[in-house]
Coordinates of C-alpha atoms in Angstrom, one line a residue:
X245 CA 73.2 66.3 47.0
X246 CA 71.3 63.1 46.2
X247 CA 72.1 61.4 49.5
X248 CA 70.5 64.1 51.6
X249 CA 67.3 63.6 49.6
X250 CA 67.3 59.8 49.8
X251 CA 64.0 59.9 51.7
X252 CA 62.4 61.0 48.4
X253 CA 63.7 57.9 46.7
X254 CA 64.4 55.0 48.9
X255 CA 64.0 52.4 46.1
X256 CA 67.0 53.2 43.9
X257 CA 69.6 55.8 42.8
X258 CA 71.7 56.6 39.7
X259 CA 74.0 59.2 38.2
X260 CA 74.8 60.3 34.6
X261 CA 78.0 62.2 33.7
X262 CA 78.7 64.0 30.4
X263 CA 81.0 66.8 29.4
X264 CA 78.8 69.6 30.6
X265 CA 76.4 67.9 33.0
X266 CA 76.2 65.7 36.1
X267 CA 72.7 64.3 36.9
X268 CA 71.7 62.4 40.0
X269 CA 68.4 60.9 41.0
X270 CA 66.8 59.0 43.9
X271 CA 63.8 56.9 42.9
X272 CA 60.5 56.1 44.6
X273 CA 59.5 53.2 42.3
X274 CA 55.7 53.3 41.8
X275 CA 55.4 52.1 38.2
X276 CA 57.7 49.6 36.3
X277 CA 60.2 49.1 39.1
X278 CA 62.5 47.1 36.9
X279 CA 62.4 49.3 33.8
X280 CA 62.0 52.8 35.1
X281 CA 65.5 53.4 36.5
X282 CA 66.9 56.9 36.2
X283 CA 68.7 58.9 34.9
X284 CA 67.1 57.6 31.6
X285 CA 68.5 58.2 28.1
X286 CA 67.0 57.9 24.6
X287 CA 68.9 57.4 21.3
X288 CA 68.5 59.9 18.4
X289 CA 66.4 59.3 15.3
X290 CA 68.8 61.5 13.3
X291 CA 72.0 63.3 14.0
X292 CA 71.3 66.6 12.2
X293 CA 70.9 69.5 14.7
X294 CA 68.6 72.4 14.0
X295 CA 70.0 74.6 11.2
X296 CA 72.1 77.6 12.2
X297 CA 72.1 76.8 15.9
X298 CA 75.6 77.1 17.5
X299 CA 76.2 73.9 19.5
X300 CA 78.5 72.7 22.2
X301 CA 78.5 69.0 21.5
X302 CA 79.6 66.3 24.0
X303 CA 81.5 63.1 23.0
X304 CA 78.2 61.3 23.6
X305 CA 76.2 63.6 21.2
X306 CA 76.5 61.3 18.2
X307 CA 74.7 58.5 19.9
X308 CA 72.8 60.2 22.7
X309 CA 69.7 62.2 22.1
X310 CA 68.6 63.3 25.6
X311 CA 68.7 62.2 29.3
X312 CA 66.1 62.9 31.9
X313 CA 65.8 62.9 35.7
X314 CA 62.1 63.2 36.7
X315 CA 60.0 63.3 39.9
X316 CA 56.2 62.9 39.5
X317 CA 53.5 60.9 37.8
X318 CA 52.1 61.3 34.3
X319 CA 48.4 60.4 34.3
X320 CA 48.0 60.3 30.5
X321 CA 51.1 58.2 29.9
X322 CA 49.3 55.4 28.1
X323 CA 47.5 57.8 25.7
X324 CA 50.7 59.7 25.0
X325 CA 52.7 56.4 24.4
X326 CA 50.3 55.4 21.7
X327 CA 50.3 58.8 20.2
X328 CA 54.1 58.9 20.1
X329 CA 54.8 55.3 18.9
X330 CA 55.0 56.2 15.1
X331 CA 57.4 59.1 15.8
X332 CA 60.1 57.8 18.3
X333 CA 62.3 54.7 18.7
X334 CA 60.5 51.7 20.2
X335 CA 59.6 52.0 23.9
X336 CA 61.6 49.7 26.1
X337 CA 59.7 50.2 29.4
X338 CA 56.3 50.8 30.9
X339 CA 57.6 53.8 32.8
X340 CA 56.0 57.2 32.4
X341 CA 59.6 58.7 32.6
X342 CA 60.3 57.2 29.1
X343 CA 57.0 58.7 27.8
X344 CA 58.0 62.2 29.1
X345 CA 61.4 61.9 27.4
X346 CA 59.9 60.7 24.2
X347 CA 57.5 63.6 24.2
X348 CA 60.4 66.0 24.5
X349 CA 62.1 64.4 21.5
X350 CA 58.9 64.7 19.5
X351 CA 57.8 68.3 20.5
X352 CA 60.9 70.0 22.0
X353 CA 60.0 72.4 24.8
X354 CA 56.4 72.3 23.7
X355 CA 56.2 68.8 25.3
X356 CA 54.9 70.3 28.5
X357 CA 51.7 71.2 26.8
X358 CA 51.0 67.5 26.4
X359 CA 51.7 66.4 29.9
X360 CA 48.8 65.8 32.4
X361 CA 50.0 65.2 35.9
X362 CA 52.5 66.3 38.5
X363 CA 56.2 66.7 37.7
X364 CA 59.5 68.4 38.2
X365 CA 62.1 67.4 35.7
X366 CA 65.4 68.1 34.1
X367 CA 66.4 67.1 30.5
X368 CA 69.9 67.2 29.2
X369 CA 69.9 67.7 25.4
X370 CA 73.5 67.4 24.1
X371 CA 72.6 67.8 20.5
X372 CA 71.1 71.3 21.2
X373 CA 73.6 72.0 24.0
X374 CA 70.9 72.8 26.5
X375 CA 69.4 71.8 29.9
X376 CA 65.7 72.0 30.2
X377 CA 63.9 72.3 33.6
X378 CA 60.2 72.1 33.9
X379 CA 57.5 72.1 36.6
X380 CA 53.8 71.1 36.5
X381 CA 51.1 73.7 36.2
X382 CA 50.2 74.0 39.8
X383 CA 53.5 73.3 41.5
X384 CA 52.6 69.9 43.0
X385 CA 56.2 68.8 42.7
X386 CA 59.0 71.1 43.8
X387 CA 62.1 72.3 41.9
X388 CA 64.8 74.6 43.2
X389 CA 67.9 76.0 41.5
X390 CA 70.9 78.2 42.2
X391 CA 73.6 79.7 40.0
X392 CA 77.1 78.3 40.7
X393 CA 80.5 79.1 39.3
X394 CA 80.3 76.5 36.5
X395 CA 76.6 77.1 35.7
X396 CA 73.5 75.9 37.5
X397 CA 72.7 73.5 40.3
X398 CA 69.2 72.2 40.9
X399 CA 67.3 69.9 43.3
X400 CA 63.9 68.8 44.5
X401 CA 64.5 70.2 48.0
X402 CA 66.5 73.1 49.4
X403 CA 68.6 70.7 51.4
X404 CA 69.9 69.2 48.1
X405 CA 71.3 72.6 47.1
X406 CA 72.7 73.3 50.5
X407 CA 74.8 70.2 50.1
X408 CA 76.5 71.7 47.1
X409 CA 80.0 73.1 48.2
X410 CA 79.4 76.5 46.6
X411 CA 76.0 77.1 48.2
X412 CA 75.8 78.3 51.8
X413 CA 72.8 79.0 54.1
X414 CA 72.6 82.8 53.9
X415 CA 69.5 84.9 54.4
X416 CA 69.3 88.6 53.7
X417 CA 66.5 91.2 54.3
X418 CA 64.4 89.8 51.5
X419 CA 64.6 86.3 53.0
X420 CA 63.7 87.5 56.5
X421 CA 60.7 89.4 55.0
X422 CA 59.6 86.1 53.3
X423 CA 59.6 84.6 56.8
X424 CA 57.9 87.4 58.7
X425 CA 55.9 89.6 56.2
X426 CA 54.6 86.8 53.9
X427 CA 53.7 84.2 56.6
X428 CA 52.4 81.6 56.1
X429 CA 53.1 81.7 52.4
X430 CA 56.1 82.7 50.2
X431 CA 56.4 84.8 47.2
X432 CA 56.4 82.9 43.9
X433 CA 60.0 82.0 43.0
X434 CA 61.4 82.7 46.5
X435 CA 63.2 80.0 48.5
X436 CA 64.1 82.4 51.4
X437 CA 67.8 81.5 51.2
X438 CA 70.0 84.0 49.4
X439 CA 70.9 82.9 45.9
X440 CA 68.4 80.0 45.8
X441 CA 65.3 80.2 43.7
X442 CA 62.2 78.1 43.1
X443 CA 61.1 77.4 39.6
X444 CA 57.6 78.7 39.6
X445 CA 54.6 76.4 38.7
X446 CA 53.8 76.2 34.9
X447 CA 57.3 77.4 34.0
X448 CA 60.2 76.2 31.9
X449 CA 63.8 77.2 32.3
X450 CA 66.2 76.6 29.5
X451 CA 70.0 76.9 30.0
X452 CA 72.3 77.0 27.0
X453 CA 75.4 79.0 25.8
X454 CA 73.3 82.2 26.1
X455 CA 72.5 81.7 29.8
X456 CA 69.2 80.8 31.4
X457 CA 65.8 81.8 30.1
X458 CA 62.6 81.2 32.1
X459 CA 59.1 81.3 30.6
X460 CA 55.5 80.5 31.6
X461 CA 53.7 77.9 29.5
X462 CA 50.2 77.9 31.1
X463 CA 48.0 80.3 33.0
X464 CA 44.3 80.5 34.2
X465 CA 42.2 82.5 31.8
X466 CA 38.7 83.9 32.3
X467 CA 36.0 83.1 29.8
X468 CA 32.2 82.8 29.7
X469 CA 30.8 79.8 31.5
X470 CA 27.7 78.7 29.5
X471 CA 26.8 75.4 31.3
X472 CA 23.8 75.6 33.6
X473 CA 23.9 74.4 37.2
X474 CA 22.8 70.9 36.4
X475 CA 25.3 70.5 33.6
X476 CA 28.1 71.9 35.8
X477 CA 27.3 69.4 38.5
X478 CA 27.3 66.5 36.1
X479 CA 30.6 67.7 34.5
X480 CA 32.4 68.0 37.8
X481 CA 31.2 64.5 38.8
X482 CA 32.3 62.9 35.5
X483 CA 35.7 64.6 35.6
X484 CA 36.3 63.6 39.3
X485 CA 35.5 60.0 38.5
X486 CA 38.0 60.0 35.6
X487 CA 40.6 61.8 37.6
X488 CA 40.5 59.4 40.5
X489 CA 40.6 56.5 38.2
X490 CA 43.8 57.8 36.5
X491 CA 45.4 58.7 39.9
X492 CA 45.0 55.1 41.1
X493 CA 47.3 53.7 38.4
X494 CA 50.3 52.2 40.3
X495 CA 52.2 48.9 40.7
X496 CA 52.2 49.4 44.4
X497 CA 49.5 49.9 47.1
X498 CA 47.5 53.1 47.0
X499 CA 45.7 54.4 50.1
X500 CA 43.7 57.6 50.8
X501 CA 43.6 60.3 53.5
X502 CA 40.1 60.6 55.0
X503 CA 39.4 63.5 57.3
X504 CA 35.6 63.3 57.3
X505 CA 35.2 66.5 55.3
X506 CA 33.6 66.4 51.9
X507 CA 36.9 66.9 50.0
X508 CA 38.8 63.9 51.1
X509 CA 35.7 61.8 51.6
X510 CA 34.6 62.3 48.0
X511 CA 38.1 61.2 46.7
X512 CA 38.1 58.2 49.1
X513 CA 34.6 57.2 48.1
X514 CA 35.4 57.3 44.3
X515 CA 38.6 55.4 45.0
X516 CA 36.9 52.7 47.1
X517 CA 34.3 52.2 44.3
X518 CA 37.1 51.7 41.8
X519 CA 38.8 49.2 44.2
X520 CA 35.5 47.3 44.5
X521 CA 34.8 47.3 40.7
X522 CA 38.3 46.0 40.0
X523 CA 38.3 43.3 42.7
X524 CA 41.1 45.0 44.6
X525 CA 39.6 44.5 48.1
X526 CA 39.2 47.4 50.5
X527 CA 40.8 50.8 50.2
X528 CA 42.9 51.7 53.2
X529 CA 42.1 55.2 54.6
X530 CA 43.8 57.3 57.3
X531 CA 42.9 60.2 59.6
X532 CA 44.6 61.9 62.5
X533 CA 43.3 62.3 66.1
X534 CA 44.9 63.6 69.3
X535 CA 45.4 62.0 72.7
X536 CA 45.3 63.9 75.9
X537 CA 43.6 67.0 74.7
X538 CA 40.7 68.5 72.8
X539 CA 42.0 68.9 69.3
X540 CA 38.3 69.4 68.7
X541 CA 38.6 72.8 70.3
X542 CA 37.2 75.4 67.9
X543 CA 39.3 77.9 66.1
X544 CA 39.0 80.2 63.1
X545 CA 39.6 77.3 60.8
X546 CA 39.0 74.1 62.8
X547 CA 35.4 73.8 63.9
X548 CA 35.0 70.3 65.3
X549 CA 36.8 66.9 65.7
X550 CA 37.4 64.9 62.5
X551 CA 37.4 61.4 63.8
X552 CA 33.6 60.8 64.2
X553 CA 33.0 62.1 60.6
X554 CA 35.9 60.1 59.2
X555 CA 34.5 56.9 60.9
X556 CA 31.1 57.6 59.4
X557 CA 32.5 58.1 55.9
X558 CA 34.8 55.0 56.2
X559 CA 31.8 52.9 57.2
X560 CA 29.7 54.2 54.4
X561 CA 32.3 53.7 51.6
X562 CA 33.6 50.4 53.1
X563 CA 37.3 51.4 53.6
X564 CA 39.7 49.7 55.9
X565 CA 40.1 52.7 58.2
X566 CA 43.0 53.7 60.4
X567 CA 42.9 56.5 63.0
X568 CA 46.4 57.7 63.8
X569 CA 46.5 59.0 67.4
X570 CA 49.3 61.2 68.5
X571 CA 50.1 62.7 71.9
X572 CA 51.9 65.9 72.9
X573 CA 55.0 63.8 73.5
X574 CA 54.8 62.4 70.0
X575 CA 54.6 66.0 68.6
X576 CA 57.6 67.2 70.6
X577 CA 59.7 64.2 69.6
X578 CA 58.9 64.8 65.9
X579 CA 59.4 68.6 65.8
X580 CA 62.9 68.7 64.5
X581 CA 62.3 66.0 61.9
X582 CA 59.4 67.9 60.6
X583 CA 61.4 71.1 60.3
X584 CA 64.2 69.3 58.5
X585 CA 61.7 67.8 56.1
X586 CA 60.4 71.2 55.2
X587 CA 63.8 73.0 55.2
X588 CA 62.0 76.2 56.3
X589 CA 60.1 77.1 59.4
X590 CA 56.3 76.8 59.4
X591 CA 53.2 76.5 61.6
X592 CA 54.3 73.6 63.7
X593 CA 50.9 73.1 65.3
X594 CA 49.6 71.6 62.1
X595 CA 52.8 70.4 60.4
X596 CA 54.1 68.0 63.0
X597 CA 51.0 65.9 63.2
X598 CA 50.8 65.7 59.4
X599 CA 54.4 64.4 59.4
X600 CA 53.4 61.7 61.8
X601 CA 50.3 60.9 59.8
X602 CA 52.3 60.3 56.6
X603 CA 54.8 58.2 58.6
X604 CA 52.0 55.9 59.6
X605 CA 50.7 55.8 56.0
X606 CA 54.1 54.7 54.7
X607 CA 53.7 51.3 56.5
X608 CA 50.7 50.5 54.4
X609 CA 51.2 52.3 51.0
X610 CA 53.8 54.4 49.2
X611 CA 51.0 56.2 47.4
X612 CA 48.1 58.2 49.0
X613 CA 45.3 60.1 47.5
X614 CA 44.4 63.5 49.2
X615 CA 41.6 65.9 49.0
X616 CA 44.0 68.8 49.0
X617 CA 43.1 71.6 46.5
X618 CA 39.3 71.3 46.7
X619 CA 39.0 74.5 48.6
X620 CA 41.1 76.3 46.1
X621 CA 39.3 74.9 43.1
X622 CA 35.8 75.3 44.5
X623 CA 36.3 78.4 46.6
X624 CA 35.7 76.8 49.9
X625 CA 37.3 79.3 52.3
X626 CA 35.4 82.0 54.1
X627 CA 37.5 84.7 52.5
X628 CA 36.1 83.8 49.1
X629 CA 32.7 85.2 49.9
X630 CA 33.3 87.7 52.8
X631 CA 33.5 91.1 51.2
X632 CA 35.6 92.4 54.2
X633 CA 38.2 89.7 53.4
X634 CA 38.2 89.9 49.6
X635 CA 38.6 93.7 49.2
X636 CA 42.2 94.2 48.1
X637 CA 43.4 95.6 51.4
X638 CA 45.5 92.6 52.4
X639 CA 46.0 88.9 51.7
X640 CA 42.6 87.2 51.8
X641 CA 43.8 84.9 54.7
X642 CA 45.4 87.7 56.8
X643 CA 42.5 87.7 59.3
X644 CA 42.8 83.9 59.7
X645 CA 46.5 83.7 60.4
X646 CA 47.7 87.1 61.6
X647 CA 51.3 88.2 61.1
X648 CA 54.5 87.8 63.1
X649 CA 55.7 91.2 61.9
X650 CA 54.5 92.8 65.2
X651 CA 57.1 90.9 67.2
X652 CA 60.1 92.2 65.2
X653 CA 62.6 94.3 67.1
X654 CA 62.8 98.0 66.2
X655 CA 66.1 97.6 64.5
X656 CA 65.0 94.6 62.4
X657 CA 61.8 96.4 61.5
X658 CA 63.7 99.5 60.3
X659 CA 66.1 97.4 58.3
X660 CA 63.6 95.0 56.7
X661 CA 60.7 97.4 56.2
X662 CA 58.3 94.4 56.2
X663 CA 55.1 96.3 55.6
X664 CA 56.5 97.9 52.4
X665 CA 57.8 94.5 51.3
X666 CA 54.5 92.8 51.8
X667 CA 52.6 95.7 50.1
X668 CA 54.9 95.5 47.0
X669 CA 54.5 91.7 46.8
X670 CA 50.8 92.0 47.1
X671 CA 50.7 94.6 44.3
X672 CA 52.8 92.4 42.1
X673 CA 50.4 89.5 42.7
X674 CA 47.3 91.5 41.9
X675 CA 48.9 92.8 38.8
X676 CA 48.8 89.4 37.1
X677 CA 45.2 88.6 38.0
X678 CA 43.3 88.4 34.7
X679 CA 40.8 91.3 34.3
X680 CA 37.4 91.1 32.7
X681 CA 36.2 94.2 30.9
X682 CA 33.3 95.8 32.7
X683 CA 33.4 93.4 35.6
X684 CA 31.7 94.8 38.8
X685 CA 34.0 95.5 41.7
X686 CA 32.7 92.7 43.9
X687 CA 33.2 90.2 41.1
X688 CA 36.7 91.5 40.5
X689 CA 37.6 91.3 44.2
X690 CA 36.2 87.8 44.3
X691 CA 38.3 86.8 41.3
X692 CA 41.4 88.4 43.0
X693 CA 40.7 86.3 46.1
X694 CA 40.4 83.1 44.1
X695 CA 43.6 83.9 42.1
X696 CA 45.7 84.8 45.1
X697 CA 44.6 81.7 46.9
X698 CA 45.7 79.5 44.0
X699 CA 49.0 81.3 43.3
X700 CA 50.1 81.8 46.9
X701 CA 48.1 79.9 49.6
X702 CA 47.8 76.7 47.6
X703 CA 51.6 76.6 47.2
X704 CA 52.0 76.8 51.0
X705 CA 49.7 73.7 51.4
X706 CA 51.4 71.8 48.5
X707 CA 54.9 72.5 49.9
X708 CA 53.8 71.0 53.2
X709 CA 52.1 68.0 51.7
X710 CA 54.9 67.1 49.4
X711 CA 57.8 67.5 51.9
X712 CA 56.1 65.8 54.8
X713 CA 54.9 62.9 52.7
X714 CA 58.1 62.4 50.9
X715 CA 60.1 62.5 54.1
X716 CA 58.6 59.0 54.7
X717 CA 58.8 57.9 51.1
X718 CA 55.1 58.5 50.4
X719 CA 53.8 60.1 47.1
X720 CA 50.8 62.3 47.6
X721 CA 48.4 62.5 44.6
X722 CA 45.9 65.3 44.4
X723 CA 43.1 64.6 41.9
X724 CA 41.3 67.9 42.5
X725 CA 44.4 69.7 41.2
X726 CA 44.0 68.8 37.6
X727 CA 44.5 71.9 35.5
X728 CA 41.5 71.2 33.3
X729 CA 39.1 70.8 36.2
X730 CA 40.5 74.0 37.7
X731 CA 40.1 75.9 34.4
X732 CA 36.5 74.7 34.2
X733 CA 35.5 75.6 37.8
X734 CA 37.5 78.9 37.8
X735 CA 34.9 80.4 35.4
X736 CA 31.7 79.0 37.1
X737 CA 29.6 81.8 38.4
X738 CA 29.6 82.3 42.2
X739 CA 26.0 81.3 42.5
X740 CA 26.7 77.9 41.0
X741 CA 29.8 77.5 43.1
X742 CA 27.6 78.1 46.1
X743 CA 24.8 75.9 44.8
X744 CA 22.0 75.7 47.4
X745 CA 23.7 78.5 49.4
X746 CA 26.5 76.2 50.6
X747 CA 30.2 76.8 50.3
X748 CA 31.5 74.4 47.7
X749 CA 27.9 73.7 46.9
X750 CA 28.8 72.6 43.3
X751 CA 31.2 69.9 44.7
X752 CA 28.7 68.8 47.4
X753 CA 25.9 68.3 44.9
X754 CA 28.3 66.4 42.6
X755 CA 29.2 63.8 45.2
X756 CA 26.2 63.8 47.5
X757 CA 25.1 60.3 46.5
X758 CA 28.5 58.9 47.5
X759 CA 28.6 60.0 51.2
X760 CA 26.5 60.2 54.4
X761 CA 24.5 63.4 54.7
X762 CA 26.5 64.6 57.8
X763 CA 29.7 64.4 55.8
X764 CA 28.3 65.9 52.5
X765 CA 27.0 68.9 54.3
X766 CA 29.5 69.2 57.1
X767 CA 30.8 72.8 57.5
X768 CA 34.3 73.5 56.4
X769 CA 36.7 72.4 59.2
X770 CA 40.4 72.8 58.5
X771 CA 43.2 70.3 59.3
X772 CA 43.1 69.9 63.1
X773 CA 45.7 71.9 65.1
X774 CA 47.5 70.6 68.1
X775 CA 47.2 74.1 69.8
X776 CA 44.2 72.9 71.8
X777 CA 46.3 70.3 73.6
X778 CA 47.3 71.8 76.9
X779 CA 50.5 69.7 77.2
X780 CA 51.6 70.9 73.8
X781 CA 50.9 74.5 74.6
X782 CA 52.8 74.3 77.9
X783 CA 55.8 72.9 76.2
X784 CA 55.9 75.5 73.4
X785 CA 55.4 78.3 75.8
X786 CA 58.1 77.1 78.2
X787 CA 60.6 76.6 75.4
X788 CA 59.9 80.0 73.8
X789 CA 60.3 81.7 77.1
X790 CA 63.7 80.2 77.5
X791 CA 64.6 81.4 74.0
X792 CA 63.8 85.0 74.6
X793 CA 65.6 85.1 77.9
X794 CA 68.8 83.8 76.3
X795 CA 70.7 86.5 74.5
X796 CA 72.6 83.9 72.5
X797 CA 69.4 82.6 70.9
X798 CA 69.7 83.0 67.1
X799 CA 66.3 84.8 66.9
X800 CA 67.1 87.2 69.7
X801 CA 68.4 90.1 67.5
X802 CA 65.4 89.9 65.3
X803 CA 62.6 90.1 67.8
X804 CA 61.2 92.3 70.6
X805 CA 61.3 90.2 73.8
X806 CA 58.6 92.3 75.4
X807 CA 56.2 91.7 72.4
X808 CA 56.7 88.0 72.8
X809 CA 56.1 88.1 76.5
X810 CA 52.8 89.8 75.7
X811 CA 52.0 86.9 73.4
X812 CA 52.9 84.4 76.1
X813 CA 50.5 86.1 78.4
X814 CA 47.7 85.9 75.8
X815 CA 44.7 83.6 75.8
X816 CA 45.7 80.0 75.1
X817 CA 42.5 79.4 73.1
X818 CA 43.5 82.0 70.5
X819 CA 44.4 80.1 67.3
X820 CA 46.5 83.0 65.8
X821 CA 48.4 83.5 69.1
X822 CA 49.3 79.9 69.5
X823 CA 50.3 79.5 65.8
X824 CA 52.6 82.5 66.2
X825 CA 54.3 81.2 69.3
X826 CA 55.0 77.8 67.6
X827 CA 56.2 79.5 64.5
X828 CA 58.7 81.8 66.4
X829 CA 60.1 78.7 68.1
X830 CA 60.4 77.0 64.8
X831 CA 62.3 80.0 63.3
X832 CA 64.8 79.9 66.2
X833 CA 65.4 76.2 65.8
X834 CA 65.8 76.6 62.0
X835 CA 68.3 79.4 62.4
X836 CA 70.3 77.2 64.8
X837 CA 70.1 73.9 63.0
X838 CA 70.7 75.2 59.5
X839 CA 73.5 77.5 60.8
X840 CA 71.9 80.4 58.9
X841 CA 74.1 83.4 58.4
X842 CA 72.1 86.7 58.3
X843 CA 73.6 89.2 55.9

């Protein structure tokens, strides 16, 4: 299970065995390479368990308090270390892992309330006879689990669980609906494979002699925003500066992604200023560009080519800039590696180039800052303001991506009932959106669009960023996704969010002095898709045609060949059409490579 995840931790590995638990970890050493080895254990302050609690104690319990395996970064580690010193045994390392474990010893399961950062972790507590799993508030780091005969198996990636001898790659109707009805997202908690679950963001799972109990420890809450526009701008700027400063803490090189949009450019500008102030030289920045085609071809989400804006931003902030150019041949060669990094099929026309971008970054730095999350925090998508999109008649992003449900075969459609499944999942998602008494319909719809984007669409983006970066041993840090910043901006009135009539106007005004004007006020342009490259299109279409004409293709029983032929005859400039074609090809490859058994 650990060896198939070695890409996530190329710098070290370890195991811990006790009567009731076996823990394994692969380490990407960013802070305290010598002292932060895992699994990590701490000794007890006392040996008296909580009164009246039935315990199943191991032979190590008299001298072992708790053991942790942990993936992530704790950005308030120094503050917590000082706060904890009087209450725990002396710290032996500079590692944030030790701080997390000490926090658990001090506060029990309430320790998560004190953590600021990204994390997925497991703590074995022999004195209380329990295993504790926890995940950060926004789900930046992944954590999957599955029941097995002897208890519970868990891992950072699905492939880790599939390596367990009791877990097989099976998919039932619900799993197929996650692939087709929920595209491009997944329902919270779903991992598509039968019997495998994802621990949801902001959740704890505690397993003891009573079984497993899962609970939420944080949620977005509506409240009145009393700051005026000027104060809101100043607050956002101050918090971003503090967040970028904390996200730069590392013992190894840190770089930044720089697309030339306001999100990544703002993060890179603040990071470059910190580098200069600390005498660290130039920040290395990276962007993607395509060879042999016009990746600048417009689509519903990608408006123009990134490279000229990225060059302008890099020149302005003084970064050492790298443009990673990829060809159609590069994309085809990296397709399978990208799919295997993700463990699930996805929109290949954006995923593969991102995989290649992170592969290039890994040669310079094992840590990279990203502007991911700004659109979710500051409501930067068109569907946040378009009433036709935000009315609760579908997912806010439905018109952007379309759905592959329309290519299902009649038999698959009758068995899966994908429209009913999607409608139920959407109703479930809307049910947990906080309500404000007396709120007008348009504001309620807008709040729903924001909430769904954070709880569903953001997870799709974070899954992609984590898996594709970690596939090359790169840790992606996302300063915009601090839960305190999100909680603040979540309640800012729409007029202030769109300050000056601009999408993300609040953010743009907060960072305008850091960037060239053409970058600050550049219209939203999503991550560039390879669908505009004619050579890539031709390859995808040729291969998919071969798939649907081969009755032994794994996807063949699920789809209507005539419907796919209609797609193949469609306009090559249609973003949704091309994304759907690439996705169907990815589903077929996934079914074959993972030897998926459909129940």
